[in-house]
Amino acid sequence: YVNGECSRCDATLTSKFEDVKAGDFFFDPVEWAVEKGITNGATATTFNPNGELQRAQFVTMLWRAAGKPEPVSGNNPFTDVKETDFFYKAVLWAVEKGITNGATATTFDPHGITNRAQAVTFLWRYFDEPVATGTNSFRDVEAGKWYEAPINWAVGEGITNGMGDGSFGINGSCNRAQAVT
């Protein structure tokens, strides 16, 4: 099965989400991420693949993928992250691991929308900033910018092909389907 469709017969898998259909590029990633407990649906019957992903949600997905490790210290540098927030441990872990430094020295901006440059950079840092094996030809990726190495790495690893129009979409929001994929 690839994206819910059998390559040898006409069989088609179905998703518990009415907005995730066989043939969608995100079918397999959604099913995998939900099965592994990395994410949930937006509701019991919808995934909301085009929904914008908040910064706290993206970091929480990475934290869950890592096995929900406990933060080493309890040091919370952010005034907008409270111990009662579902993302509290995820954010502290992400700061300790160097995945994020926050939006500012004292704020994380948990409800801010994750843009595509941030998402690929968080992912690159999650994997300990590996050396890029690829290059990009995206018209909106400037040489020497903080997101260039992560994007080059993601291209080399086959993680992204950009937006399909010659751009990476650095400032575009990272939606839920893109994040799980």
C-alpha atoms as one frame of an Amber mdcrd trajectory, in Angstrom:
protein
   0.000   0.000   0.000   1.155   3.488  -0.874  -1.013   6.330   0.385  -3.730
   3.794   1.132  -3.818   2.209  -2.318  -2.555  -1.272  -3.178   0.021  -1.285
  -5.964  -0.966  -4.833  -7.046  -4.744  -4.791  -6.835  -7.616  -2.353  -6.527
  -7.828  -2.561  -2.743  -8.045   0.727  -0.887  -7.525   1.342   2.806  -9.774
   3.715   4.652  -8.940   6.149   7.394 -10.998   6.840  10.492 -10.817  10.493
   9.416 -13.331  11.600   6.829 -10.889  14.193   5.449  -8.043  11.706   4.880
  -8.581   9.681   1.727  -6.602   6.972  -0.040  -4.360   8.639  -2.600  -3.713
  11.722  -0.458   0.037  12.343  -0.124  -0.469  12.472   3.622  -2.565   9.286
   4.008   0.274   7.009   5.191   1.962   9.656   7.383  -1.319  10.527   9.127
  -2.132   6.888   9.826   1.426   6.263  11.096   1.565   9.369  13.298  -1.806
   8.650  14.903  -0.949   4.965  15.434   2.350   5.928  17.127   0.678   8.522
  19.360   2.588  11.411  17.814  -0.604  13.295  17.012  -4.369  12.975  17.185
  -7.154  14.077  14.955  -8.579  17.556  15.213 -11.809  15.763  16.190 -12.780
  12.098  16.473 -13.679  12.023  12.770 -11.461  14.697  11.161  -7.731  15.245
  10.937  -7.884  18.762   9.433  -4.911  18.226   7.103  -4.920  21.835   5.886
  -5.146  23.295   9.385  -2.307  25.524  10.500  -0.011  24.031  13.091   0.833
  26.019  16.198   4.429  26.116  17.448   3.477  24.233  20.627   1.773  21.526
  18.574   4.801  21.012  16.310   7.241  20.811  19.220   4.879  18.430  21.020
   4.828  16.152  17.968   8.640  16.019  17.978   8.658  15.349  21.728   6.181
  12.494  21.329   8.198  11.064  18.428  11.228  11.057  20.746   9.282   9.005
  23.312   8.162  11.863  25.600  11.480  12.257  27.416  11.420  14.120  30.696
  13.178  17.484  30.615  16.443  17.330  32.564  15.973  20.631  34.350  12.819
  22.407  35.331  14.142  25.717  34.058  11.404  27.449  32.094  12.618  30.675
  30.466   9.228  31.501  28.935   6.513  33.633  30.512   3.915  32.239  28.066
   4.496  28.556  28.922   2.841  27.365  32.122   3.288  24.073  33.970  -0.383
  23.274  33.333  -0.050  23.567  29.528  -0.190  20.300  27.553   3.020  21.348
  25.813   4.980  22.311  28.953   7.343  19.325  29.060   7.667  19.290  25.278
   8.808  22.916  25.165  11.287  22.505  28.040  12.699  19.382  26.362  12.952
  21.176  22.999  14.856  24.066  24.589  17.240  21.681  26.369  17.840  19.737
  23.147  18.495  22.966  21.204  15.488  22.530  18.922  14.216  25.989  19.768
  15.356  29.076  21.589  11.852  30.505  21.612  10.414  33.461  19.770  12.282
  35.796  22.141  14.463  35.261  25.211  11.362  35.206  27.423   8.549  33.998
  25.144   7.935  30.839  23.154   4.797  32.011  21.307   3.100  28.619  21.712
  -0.027  29.609  19.807   1.861  31.264  16.961   1.639  29.469  13.653   4.681
  27.387  12.670   5.966  28.575   9.332   7.699  26.185   6.926  11.182  27.579
   7.641  10.674  27.075  11.376   9.271  23.565  10.886  12.209  22.337   8.813
  14.660  23.994  11.216  13.025  22.360  14.257  13.215  19.004  12.476  16.862
  19.541  11.472  17.796  20.442  15.031  15.834  17.427  16.310  18.270  15.300
  14.283  21.261  17.202  15.761  21.898  19.483  12.781  23.228  16.908  10.306
  25.401  18.070   7.428  23.318  18.873   4.389  23.754  16.438   1.523  21.586
  18.390  -0.879  21.190  21.842  -2.285  18.112  23.774  -3.174  17.096  25.979
  -6.042  14.128  27.590  -4.337  13.732  31.219  -5.325  12.785  32.285  -1.795
  15.716  30.701   0.068  18.510  33.221   0.531  22.085  31.983   0.897  23.424
  32.316   4.419  20.037  32.660   6.129  19.327  30.634   9.289  17.021  28.296
   7.381  19.317  27.536   4.403  21.215  24.562   5.915  18.029  22.927   7.274
  16.325  23.266   3.895  19.352  21.886   2.053  19.395  18.955   4.475  15.662
  18.332   4.002  16.035  18.402   0.206  18.979  15.988   0.349  17.044  13.605
   2.598  13.978  13.699   0.353  11.881  15.302   3.091  10.719  18.190   0.929
  10.332  19.188  -2.682   9.087  22.647  -1.822   5.753  24.028  -2.904   5.909
  22.828  -6.500   6.095  26.348  -7.898   9.849  26.863  -7.493   9.555  28.138
  -3.940   9.999  26.571  -0.525   7.367  28.814   1.029   9.577  29.854   3.941
   6.960  32.168   5.465   3.965  30.008   4.582   2.306  28.148   7.399   3.161
  24.511   7.941  -0.128  22.663   7.872  -0.952  19.451   9.737  -0.549  17.226
   6.656   2.886  18.677   5.878   3.996  18.312   9.480   3.212  14.600   9.757
   4.624  13.931   6.319
